Coordinates of C-alpha atoms in Angstrom, one line a residue:
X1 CA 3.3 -60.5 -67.7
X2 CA 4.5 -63.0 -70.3
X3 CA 8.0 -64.3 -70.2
X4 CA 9.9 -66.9 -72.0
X5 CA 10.1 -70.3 -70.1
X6 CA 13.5 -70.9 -68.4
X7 CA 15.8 -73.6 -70.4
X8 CA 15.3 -76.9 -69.5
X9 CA 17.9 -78.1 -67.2
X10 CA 20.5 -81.2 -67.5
X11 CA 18.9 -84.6 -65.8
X12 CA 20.7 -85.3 -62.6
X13 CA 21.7 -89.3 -62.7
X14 CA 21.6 -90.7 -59.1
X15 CA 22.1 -93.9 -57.7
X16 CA 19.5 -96.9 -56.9
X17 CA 20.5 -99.8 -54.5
X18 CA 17.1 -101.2 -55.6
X19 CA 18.4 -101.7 -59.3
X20 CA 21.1 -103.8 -60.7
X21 CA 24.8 -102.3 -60.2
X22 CA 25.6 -100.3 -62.3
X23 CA 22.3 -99.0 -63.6
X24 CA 21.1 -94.9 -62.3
X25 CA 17.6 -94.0 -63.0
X26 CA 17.1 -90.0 -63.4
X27 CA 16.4 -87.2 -61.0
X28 CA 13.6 -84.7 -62.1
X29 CA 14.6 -81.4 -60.7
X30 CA 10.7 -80.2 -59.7
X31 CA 12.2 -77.4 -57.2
X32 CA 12.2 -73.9 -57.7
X33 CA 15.7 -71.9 -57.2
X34 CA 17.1 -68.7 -56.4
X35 CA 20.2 -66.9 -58.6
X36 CA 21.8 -64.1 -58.0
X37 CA 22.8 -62.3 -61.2
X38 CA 26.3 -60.6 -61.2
X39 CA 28.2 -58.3 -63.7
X40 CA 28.3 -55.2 -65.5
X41 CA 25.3 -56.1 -67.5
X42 CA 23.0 -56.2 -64.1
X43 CA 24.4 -53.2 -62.5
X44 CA 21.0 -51.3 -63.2
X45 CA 18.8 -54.3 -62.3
X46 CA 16.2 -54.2 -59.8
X47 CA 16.3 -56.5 -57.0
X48 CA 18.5 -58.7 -55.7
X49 CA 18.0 -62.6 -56.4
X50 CA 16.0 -64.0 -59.4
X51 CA 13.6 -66.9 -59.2
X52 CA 14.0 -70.1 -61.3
X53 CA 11.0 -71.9 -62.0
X54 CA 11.2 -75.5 -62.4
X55 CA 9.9 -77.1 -65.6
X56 CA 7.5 -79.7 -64.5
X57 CA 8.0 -83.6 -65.8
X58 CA 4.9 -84.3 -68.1
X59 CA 2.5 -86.8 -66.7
X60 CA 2.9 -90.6 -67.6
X61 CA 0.0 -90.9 -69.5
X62 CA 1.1 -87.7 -71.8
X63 CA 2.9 -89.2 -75.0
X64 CA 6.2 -87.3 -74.9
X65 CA 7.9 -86.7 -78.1
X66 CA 11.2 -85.8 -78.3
X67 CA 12.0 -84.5 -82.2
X68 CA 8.4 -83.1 -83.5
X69 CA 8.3 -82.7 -87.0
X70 CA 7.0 -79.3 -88.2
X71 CA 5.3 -80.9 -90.8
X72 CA 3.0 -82.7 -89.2
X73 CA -0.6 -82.4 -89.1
X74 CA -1.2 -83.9 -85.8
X75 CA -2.3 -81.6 -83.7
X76 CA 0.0 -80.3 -80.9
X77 CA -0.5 -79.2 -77.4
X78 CA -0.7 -75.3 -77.3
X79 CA 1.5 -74.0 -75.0
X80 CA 2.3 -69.9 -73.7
X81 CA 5.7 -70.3 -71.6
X82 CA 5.4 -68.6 -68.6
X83 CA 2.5 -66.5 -67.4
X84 CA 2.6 -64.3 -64.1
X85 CA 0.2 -62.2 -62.5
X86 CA 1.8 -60.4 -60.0
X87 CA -0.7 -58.9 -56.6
X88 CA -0.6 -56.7 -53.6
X89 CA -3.6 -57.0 -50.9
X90 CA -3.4 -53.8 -50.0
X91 CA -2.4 -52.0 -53.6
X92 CA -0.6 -48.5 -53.5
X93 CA -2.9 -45.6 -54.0
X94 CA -2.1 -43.3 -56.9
X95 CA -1.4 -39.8 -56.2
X96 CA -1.7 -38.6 -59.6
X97 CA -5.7 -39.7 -59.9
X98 CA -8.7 -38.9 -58.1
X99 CA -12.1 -40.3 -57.5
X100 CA -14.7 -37.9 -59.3
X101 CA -18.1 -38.3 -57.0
X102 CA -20.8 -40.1 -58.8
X103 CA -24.3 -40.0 -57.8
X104 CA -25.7 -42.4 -60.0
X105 CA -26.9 -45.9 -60.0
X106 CA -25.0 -48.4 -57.7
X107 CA -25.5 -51.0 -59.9
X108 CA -22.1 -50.6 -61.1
X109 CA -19.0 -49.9 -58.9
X110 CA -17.0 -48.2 -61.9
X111 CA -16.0 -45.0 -61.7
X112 CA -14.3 -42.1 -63.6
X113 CA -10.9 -40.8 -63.2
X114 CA -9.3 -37.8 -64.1
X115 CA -5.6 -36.8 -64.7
X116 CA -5.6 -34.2 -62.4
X117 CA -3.8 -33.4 -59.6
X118 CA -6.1 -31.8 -57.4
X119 CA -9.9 -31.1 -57.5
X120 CA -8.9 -27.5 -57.5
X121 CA -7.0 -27.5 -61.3
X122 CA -9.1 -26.3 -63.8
X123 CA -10.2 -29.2 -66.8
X124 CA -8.7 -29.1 -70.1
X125 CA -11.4 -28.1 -73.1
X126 CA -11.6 -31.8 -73.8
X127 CA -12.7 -32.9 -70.7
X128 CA -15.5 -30.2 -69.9
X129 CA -16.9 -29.5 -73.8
X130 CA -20.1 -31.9 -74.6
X131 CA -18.7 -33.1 -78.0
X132 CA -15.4 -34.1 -76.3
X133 CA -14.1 -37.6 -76.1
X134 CA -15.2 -38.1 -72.2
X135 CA -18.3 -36.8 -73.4
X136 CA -19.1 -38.8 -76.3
X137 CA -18.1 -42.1 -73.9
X138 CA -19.6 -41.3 -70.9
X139 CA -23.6 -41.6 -70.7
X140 CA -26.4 -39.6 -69.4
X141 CA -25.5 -41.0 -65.9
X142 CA -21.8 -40.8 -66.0
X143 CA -20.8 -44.0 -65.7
X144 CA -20.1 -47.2 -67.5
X145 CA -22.7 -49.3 -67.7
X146 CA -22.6 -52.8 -66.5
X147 CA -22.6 -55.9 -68.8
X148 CA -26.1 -56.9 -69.8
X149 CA -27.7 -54.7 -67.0
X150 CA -30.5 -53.5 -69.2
X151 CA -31.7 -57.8 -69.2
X152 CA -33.4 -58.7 -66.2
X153 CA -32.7 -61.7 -66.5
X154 CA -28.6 -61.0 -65.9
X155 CA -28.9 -59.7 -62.6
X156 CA -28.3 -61.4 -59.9
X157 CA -31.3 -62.7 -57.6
X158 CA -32.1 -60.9 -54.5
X159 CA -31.8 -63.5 -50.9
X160 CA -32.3 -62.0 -47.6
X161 CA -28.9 -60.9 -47.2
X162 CA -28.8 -59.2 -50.3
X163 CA -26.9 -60.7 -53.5
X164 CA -26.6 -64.2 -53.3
X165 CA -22.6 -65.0 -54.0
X166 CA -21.2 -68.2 -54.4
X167 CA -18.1 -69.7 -53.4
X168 CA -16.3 -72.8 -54.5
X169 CA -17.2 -76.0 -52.4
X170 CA -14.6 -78.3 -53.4
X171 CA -11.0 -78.7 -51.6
X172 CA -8.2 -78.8 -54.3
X173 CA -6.1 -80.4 -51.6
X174 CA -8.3 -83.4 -50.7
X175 CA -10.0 -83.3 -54.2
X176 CA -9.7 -86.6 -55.9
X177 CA -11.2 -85.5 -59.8
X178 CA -8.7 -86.8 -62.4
X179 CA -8.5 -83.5 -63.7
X180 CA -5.4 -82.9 -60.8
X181 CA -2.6 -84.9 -60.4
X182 CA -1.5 -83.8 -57.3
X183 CA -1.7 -80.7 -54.7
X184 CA 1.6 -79.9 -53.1
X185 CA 1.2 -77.3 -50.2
X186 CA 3.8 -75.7 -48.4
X187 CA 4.2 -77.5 -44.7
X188 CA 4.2 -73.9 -43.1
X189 CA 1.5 -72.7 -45.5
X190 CA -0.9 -70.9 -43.1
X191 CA 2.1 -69.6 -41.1
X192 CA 3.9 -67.9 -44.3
X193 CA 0.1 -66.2 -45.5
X194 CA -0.6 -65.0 -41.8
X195 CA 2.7 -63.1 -41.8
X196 CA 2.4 -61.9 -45.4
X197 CA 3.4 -58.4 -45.7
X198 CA 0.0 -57.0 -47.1
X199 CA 2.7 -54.3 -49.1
X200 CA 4.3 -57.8 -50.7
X201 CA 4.0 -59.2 -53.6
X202 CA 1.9 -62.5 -54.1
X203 CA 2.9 -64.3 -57.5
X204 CA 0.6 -66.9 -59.3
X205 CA 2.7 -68.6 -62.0
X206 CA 1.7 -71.1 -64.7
X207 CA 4.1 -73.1 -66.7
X208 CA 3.1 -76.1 -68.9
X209 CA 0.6 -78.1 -66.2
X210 CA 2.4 -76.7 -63.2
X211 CA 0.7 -73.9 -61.5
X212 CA 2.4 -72.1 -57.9
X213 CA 1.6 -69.7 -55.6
X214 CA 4.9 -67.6 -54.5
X215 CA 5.4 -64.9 -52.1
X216 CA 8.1 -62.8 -53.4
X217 CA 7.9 -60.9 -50.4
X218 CA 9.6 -63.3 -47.8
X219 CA 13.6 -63.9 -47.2
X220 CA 15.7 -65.4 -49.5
X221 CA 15.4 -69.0 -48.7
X222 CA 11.8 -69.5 -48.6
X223 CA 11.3 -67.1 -51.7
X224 CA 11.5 -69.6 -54.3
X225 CA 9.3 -72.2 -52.1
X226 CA 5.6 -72.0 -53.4
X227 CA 3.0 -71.5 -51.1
X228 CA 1.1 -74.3 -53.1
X229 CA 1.6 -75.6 -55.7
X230 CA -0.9 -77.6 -58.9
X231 CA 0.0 -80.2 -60.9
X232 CA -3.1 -81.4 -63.3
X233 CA -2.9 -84.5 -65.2
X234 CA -3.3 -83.3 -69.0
X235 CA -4.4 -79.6 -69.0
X236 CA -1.8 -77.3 -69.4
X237 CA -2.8 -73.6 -67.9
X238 CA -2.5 -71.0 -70.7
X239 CA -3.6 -67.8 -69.1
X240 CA -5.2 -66.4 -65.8
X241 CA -6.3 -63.7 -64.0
X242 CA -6.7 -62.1 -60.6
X243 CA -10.1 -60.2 -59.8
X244 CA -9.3 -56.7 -58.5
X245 CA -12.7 -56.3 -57.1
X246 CA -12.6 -59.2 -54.7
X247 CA -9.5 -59.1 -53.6
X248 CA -9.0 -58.6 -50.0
X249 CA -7.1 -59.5 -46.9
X250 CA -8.3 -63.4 -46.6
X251 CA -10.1 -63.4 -50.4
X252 CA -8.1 -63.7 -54.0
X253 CA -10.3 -65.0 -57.1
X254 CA -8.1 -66.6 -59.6
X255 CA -9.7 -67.7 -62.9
X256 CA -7.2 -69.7 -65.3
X257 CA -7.8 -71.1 -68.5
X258 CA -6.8 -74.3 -69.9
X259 CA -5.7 -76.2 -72.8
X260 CA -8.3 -78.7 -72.5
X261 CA -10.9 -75.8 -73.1
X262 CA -11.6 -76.4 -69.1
X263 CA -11.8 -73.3 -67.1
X264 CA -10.5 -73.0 -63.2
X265 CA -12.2 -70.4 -60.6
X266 CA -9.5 -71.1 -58.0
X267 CA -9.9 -68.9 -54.1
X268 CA -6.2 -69.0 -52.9
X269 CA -6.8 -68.4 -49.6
X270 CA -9.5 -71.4 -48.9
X271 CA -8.0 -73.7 -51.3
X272 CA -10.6 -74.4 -52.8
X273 CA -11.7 -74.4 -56.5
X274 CA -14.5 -75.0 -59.0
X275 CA -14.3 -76.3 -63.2
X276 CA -16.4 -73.9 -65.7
X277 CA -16.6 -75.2 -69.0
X278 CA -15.8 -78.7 -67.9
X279 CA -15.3 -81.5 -70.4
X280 CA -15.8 -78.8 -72.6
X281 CA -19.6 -78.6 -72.7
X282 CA -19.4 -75.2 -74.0
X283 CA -16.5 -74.8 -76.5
X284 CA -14.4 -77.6 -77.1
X285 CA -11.3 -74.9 -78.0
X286 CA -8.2 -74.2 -75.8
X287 CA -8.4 -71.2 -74.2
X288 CA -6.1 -68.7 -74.9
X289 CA -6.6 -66.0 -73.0
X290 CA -8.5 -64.9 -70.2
X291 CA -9.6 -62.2 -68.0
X292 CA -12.2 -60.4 -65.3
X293 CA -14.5 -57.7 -66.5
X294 CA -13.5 -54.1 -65.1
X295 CA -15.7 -53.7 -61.9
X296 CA -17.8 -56.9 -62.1
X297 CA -17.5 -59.9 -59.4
X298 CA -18.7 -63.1 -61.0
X299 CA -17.9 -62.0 -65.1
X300 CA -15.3 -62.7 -66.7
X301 CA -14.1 -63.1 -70.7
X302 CA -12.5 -65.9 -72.4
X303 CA -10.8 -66.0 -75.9
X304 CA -10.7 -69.8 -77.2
X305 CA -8.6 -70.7 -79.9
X306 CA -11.2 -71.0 -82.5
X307 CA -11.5 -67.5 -82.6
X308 CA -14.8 -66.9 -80.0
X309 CA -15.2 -64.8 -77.3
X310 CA -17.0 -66.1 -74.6
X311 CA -18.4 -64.3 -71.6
X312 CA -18.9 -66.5 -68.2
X313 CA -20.2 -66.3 -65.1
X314 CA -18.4 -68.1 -62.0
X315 CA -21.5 -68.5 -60.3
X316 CA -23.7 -70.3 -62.8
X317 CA -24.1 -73.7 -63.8
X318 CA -22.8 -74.8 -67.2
X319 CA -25.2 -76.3 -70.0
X320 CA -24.8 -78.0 -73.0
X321 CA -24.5 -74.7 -75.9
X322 CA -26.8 -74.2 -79.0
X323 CA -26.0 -71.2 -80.8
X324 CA -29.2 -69.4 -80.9
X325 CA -30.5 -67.5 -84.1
X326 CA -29.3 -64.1 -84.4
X327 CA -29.2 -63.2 -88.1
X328 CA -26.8 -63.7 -90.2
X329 CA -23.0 -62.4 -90.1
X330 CA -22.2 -59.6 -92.0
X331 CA -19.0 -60.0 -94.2
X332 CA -15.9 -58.0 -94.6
X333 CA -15.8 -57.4 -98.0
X334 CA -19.6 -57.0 -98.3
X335 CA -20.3 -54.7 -95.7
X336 CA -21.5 -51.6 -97.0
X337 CA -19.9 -49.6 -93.9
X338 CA -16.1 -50.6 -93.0
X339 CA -16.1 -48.9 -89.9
X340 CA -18.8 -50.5 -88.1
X341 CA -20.6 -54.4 -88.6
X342 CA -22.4 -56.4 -86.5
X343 CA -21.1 -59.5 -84.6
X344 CA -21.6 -62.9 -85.4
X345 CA -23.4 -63.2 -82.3
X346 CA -24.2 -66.9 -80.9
X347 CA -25.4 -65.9 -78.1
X348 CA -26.7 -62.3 -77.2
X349 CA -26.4 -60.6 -73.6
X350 CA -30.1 -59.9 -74.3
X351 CA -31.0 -63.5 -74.3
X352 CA -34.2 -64.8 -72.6
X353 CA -32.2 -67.7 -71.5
X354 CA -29.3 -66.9 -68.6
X355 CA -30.1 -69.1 -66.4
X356 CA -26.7 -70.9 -67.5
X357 CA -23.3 -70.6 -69.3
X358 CA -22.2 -68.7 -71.3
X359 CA -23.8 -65.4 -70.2
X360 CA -22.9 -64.1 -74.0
X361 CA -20.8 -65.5 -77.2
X362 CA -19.2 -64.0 -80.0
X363 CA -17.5 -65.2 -83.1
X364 CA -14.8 -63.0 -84.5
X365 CA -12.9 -64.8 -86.3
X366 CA -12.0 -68.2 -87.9
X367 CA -8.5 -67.5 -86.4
X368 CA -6.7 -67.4 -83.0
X369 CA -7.9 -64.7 -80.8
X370 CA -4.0 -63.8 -79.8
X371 CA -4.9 -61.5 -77.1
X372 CA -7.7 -58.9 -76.1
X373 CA -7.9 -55.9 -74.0
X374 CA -10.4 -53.3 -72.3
X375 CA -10.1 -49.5 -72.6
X376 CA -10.1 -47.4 -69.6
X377 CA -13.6 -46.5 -69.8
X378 CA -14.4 -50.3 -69.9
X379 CA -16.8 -49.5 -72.7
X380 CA -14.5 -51.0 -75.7
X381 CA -12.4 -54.3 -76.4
X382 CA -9.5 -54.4 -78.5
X383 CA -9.1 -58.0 -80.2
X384 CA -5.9 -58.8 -81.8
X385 CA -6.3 -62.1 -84.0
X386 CA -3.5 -64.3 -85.5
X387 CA -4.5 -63.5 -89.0
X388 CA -3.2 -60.0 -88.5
X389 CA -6.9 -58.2 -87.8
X390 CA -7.0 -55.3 -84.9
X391 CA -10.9 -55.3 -84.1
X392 CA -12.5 -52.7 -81.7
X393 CA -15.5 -53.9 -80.7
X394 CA -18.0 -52.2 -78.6
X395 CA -19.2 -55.2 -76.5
X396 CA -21.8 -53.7 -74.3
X397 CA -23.7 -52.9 -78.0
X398 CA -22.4 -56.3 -79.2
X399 CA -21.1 -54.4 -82.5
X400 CA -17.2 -54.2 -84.3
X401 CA -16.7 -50.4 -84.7
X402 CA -13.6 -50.6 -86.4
X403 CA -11.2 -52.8 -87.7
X404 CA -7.5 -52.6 -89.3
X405 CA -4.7 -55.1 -90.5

């Protein structure tokens, strides 16, 4: 969800005994708060109260300005409004889709869906003819592939008690890395998750360096309270994500991206959190967009500003990134075929070397990646760019199958 930031509010001016009379020093309003909208024009709304979030002050060693000027050729801090990714722990089933059995590999825990009602319907020529669409996208298994499963090397080693997972080791509450500015729990915090409706809504909420936890879920007063609540010193959170495959009654992977290129695997529930990407020893670029790769655990995608797409894995170490030699890039207007042209791969999921970060890297363009987007069957990636391109781009071949503007 992607909304515009609310308007900033009017500095309250309060007195100080401490301070000659006469002089106030300003308020910053840092508090979220509850409206209740009223009028014709909300008769058809949907709930009852809105929540305000509260623009955070920037940090004192951020130099503020007040008037940019457009023309400039400083470089300014990128910046996406509001972001908010909205979850249940225990999500609604949906009645209109079914599981179809697959007896394949369980390598991969995708499966395939059909718009049936019932098993007993009959399927529509499309679905049961061998040159249909579901035919032409499913495999000789029936089912998606996982991401770089054909390298060895990718996989995951094999402990005694199977697949060996990490978790984040560090406390973002009694963490003392300059990258956070300060950790502001709630006092009832374990109280307020303990008696979480597992039907309510959790909300995670980024704006500017602020990021909050909310349970939309809870009464009226405490609804606008965060459950906790980031402040970093200089990074300002431009996307994140929450992993659908992990999430469980005391488990919720975040990943957010930043725009000091720094990446954030956050665990809600422990507090605690670990940096990806950090000091930008992978891609010095912002990033812009971010999210989890259908069905898989520890993957997850990154678009940085420069116009690469970056695949990471939460529980590998990061290392300082050489593109390796993979041919060269096959141009636009040269390509012989418009439909389909190789990547400029820098780093191929094939690679010998995946012992670190990034698991994969592709350049698409010399442009913003504005946003990206997985198809149902979790085969393709749509990649829209802020020169106006539309790419489809079949990322478990590593190849651009067809592009527009």
């Amino acid at each position: 969800m992607f909304v515009l930031p609310p308007p900033p509010r009017p500095p309250q001016h309060v007195y100080n005994p401490n301070v000659p009379s006469g002089m106030t020093t300003i308020a910053l309003d840092t508090s979220n708060t509850i409206g209740h909208p009223s009028g014709p024009e909300f008769q058809l709304a949907v709930g009852e109260d809105d929540v305000h979030l509260a623009t955070p002050p920037p940090h004192p060693s951020e130099h503020t300005t007040t008037n940019p000027n457009p023309l400039a050729t400083t470089p300014v801090r990128p910046s996406t409004g509001v972001r908010i990714s909205l979850s249940r722990i225990n999500p609604r089933k949906p009645s209109h889709l079914y599981k179809v059995a697959n007896t394949g590999s369980t390598t991969s825990n995708l499966a395939t869906y059909s718009i049936r009602e019932s098993e007993k319907e009959s399927r529509s020529s499309h679905e049961t003819s061998s040159d249909g669409l579901a035919a032409h996208l499913a495999n000789a298994t029936g089912r998606t592939p996982a991401l770089g499963e054909d390298n060895t090397l990718s996989t995951p080693a094999l402990g005694k008690d199977g697949l060996k997972r990490k978790k984040p080791k560090t406390n973002i509450v009694k963490s003392n890395s300059s990258f956070i500015s300060r950790v502001m729990p709630h006092e009832a915090m374990t109280k307020r998750i303990q008696e979480h409706n597992p039907e309510g809504l959790f909300a995670f909420a980024s704006i500017n360096r602020a990021f909050q936890w909310l349970d939309l879920s809870s009464n009226n007063e405490s609804k606008a309270q965060h459950i906790i609540k980031i402040l970093f010193t200089k990074a300002h959170m431009l996307c994140h994500d929450i992993n659908l495959s992990t999430k469980g009654q005391n488990h919720l992977d975040i990943i957010m991206g930043a725009s000091t290129a720094d990446i954030m695997w956050f665990e809600a529930f422990s507090q605690k959190y670990a940096r990806i990407n950090k000091n930008a020893v992978i891609n010095s670029s912002p990033v812009y967009q971010i999210r989890w790769l259908p069905g898989s655990e520890n993957l997850f995608l990154a678009a940085h500003m420069d116009g690469t797409l970056i695949v990471y894995d939460k529980e590998r170490e990061d290392a300082a990134f050489v593109a390796e030699e993979n041919g060269p890039l096959v141009s636009i207007s040269k390509s012989s075929n418009t439909n389909q042209r190789p990547l400029d791969v820098k780093k191929s999921l094939n690679s010998r070397n995946q012992k670190s970060n990034p698991v994969a890297s592709w350049k698409i363009s010399n442009h913003r990646i504005n946003d990206f987007a997985f198809s149902p069957d979790s085969r393709h990636l749509a990649v829209v760019t802020e020169d106006g391109f539309l790419q489809i781009i079949d990322y478990l071949n590593e190849q651009c199958v067809f592009i527009v503007r």
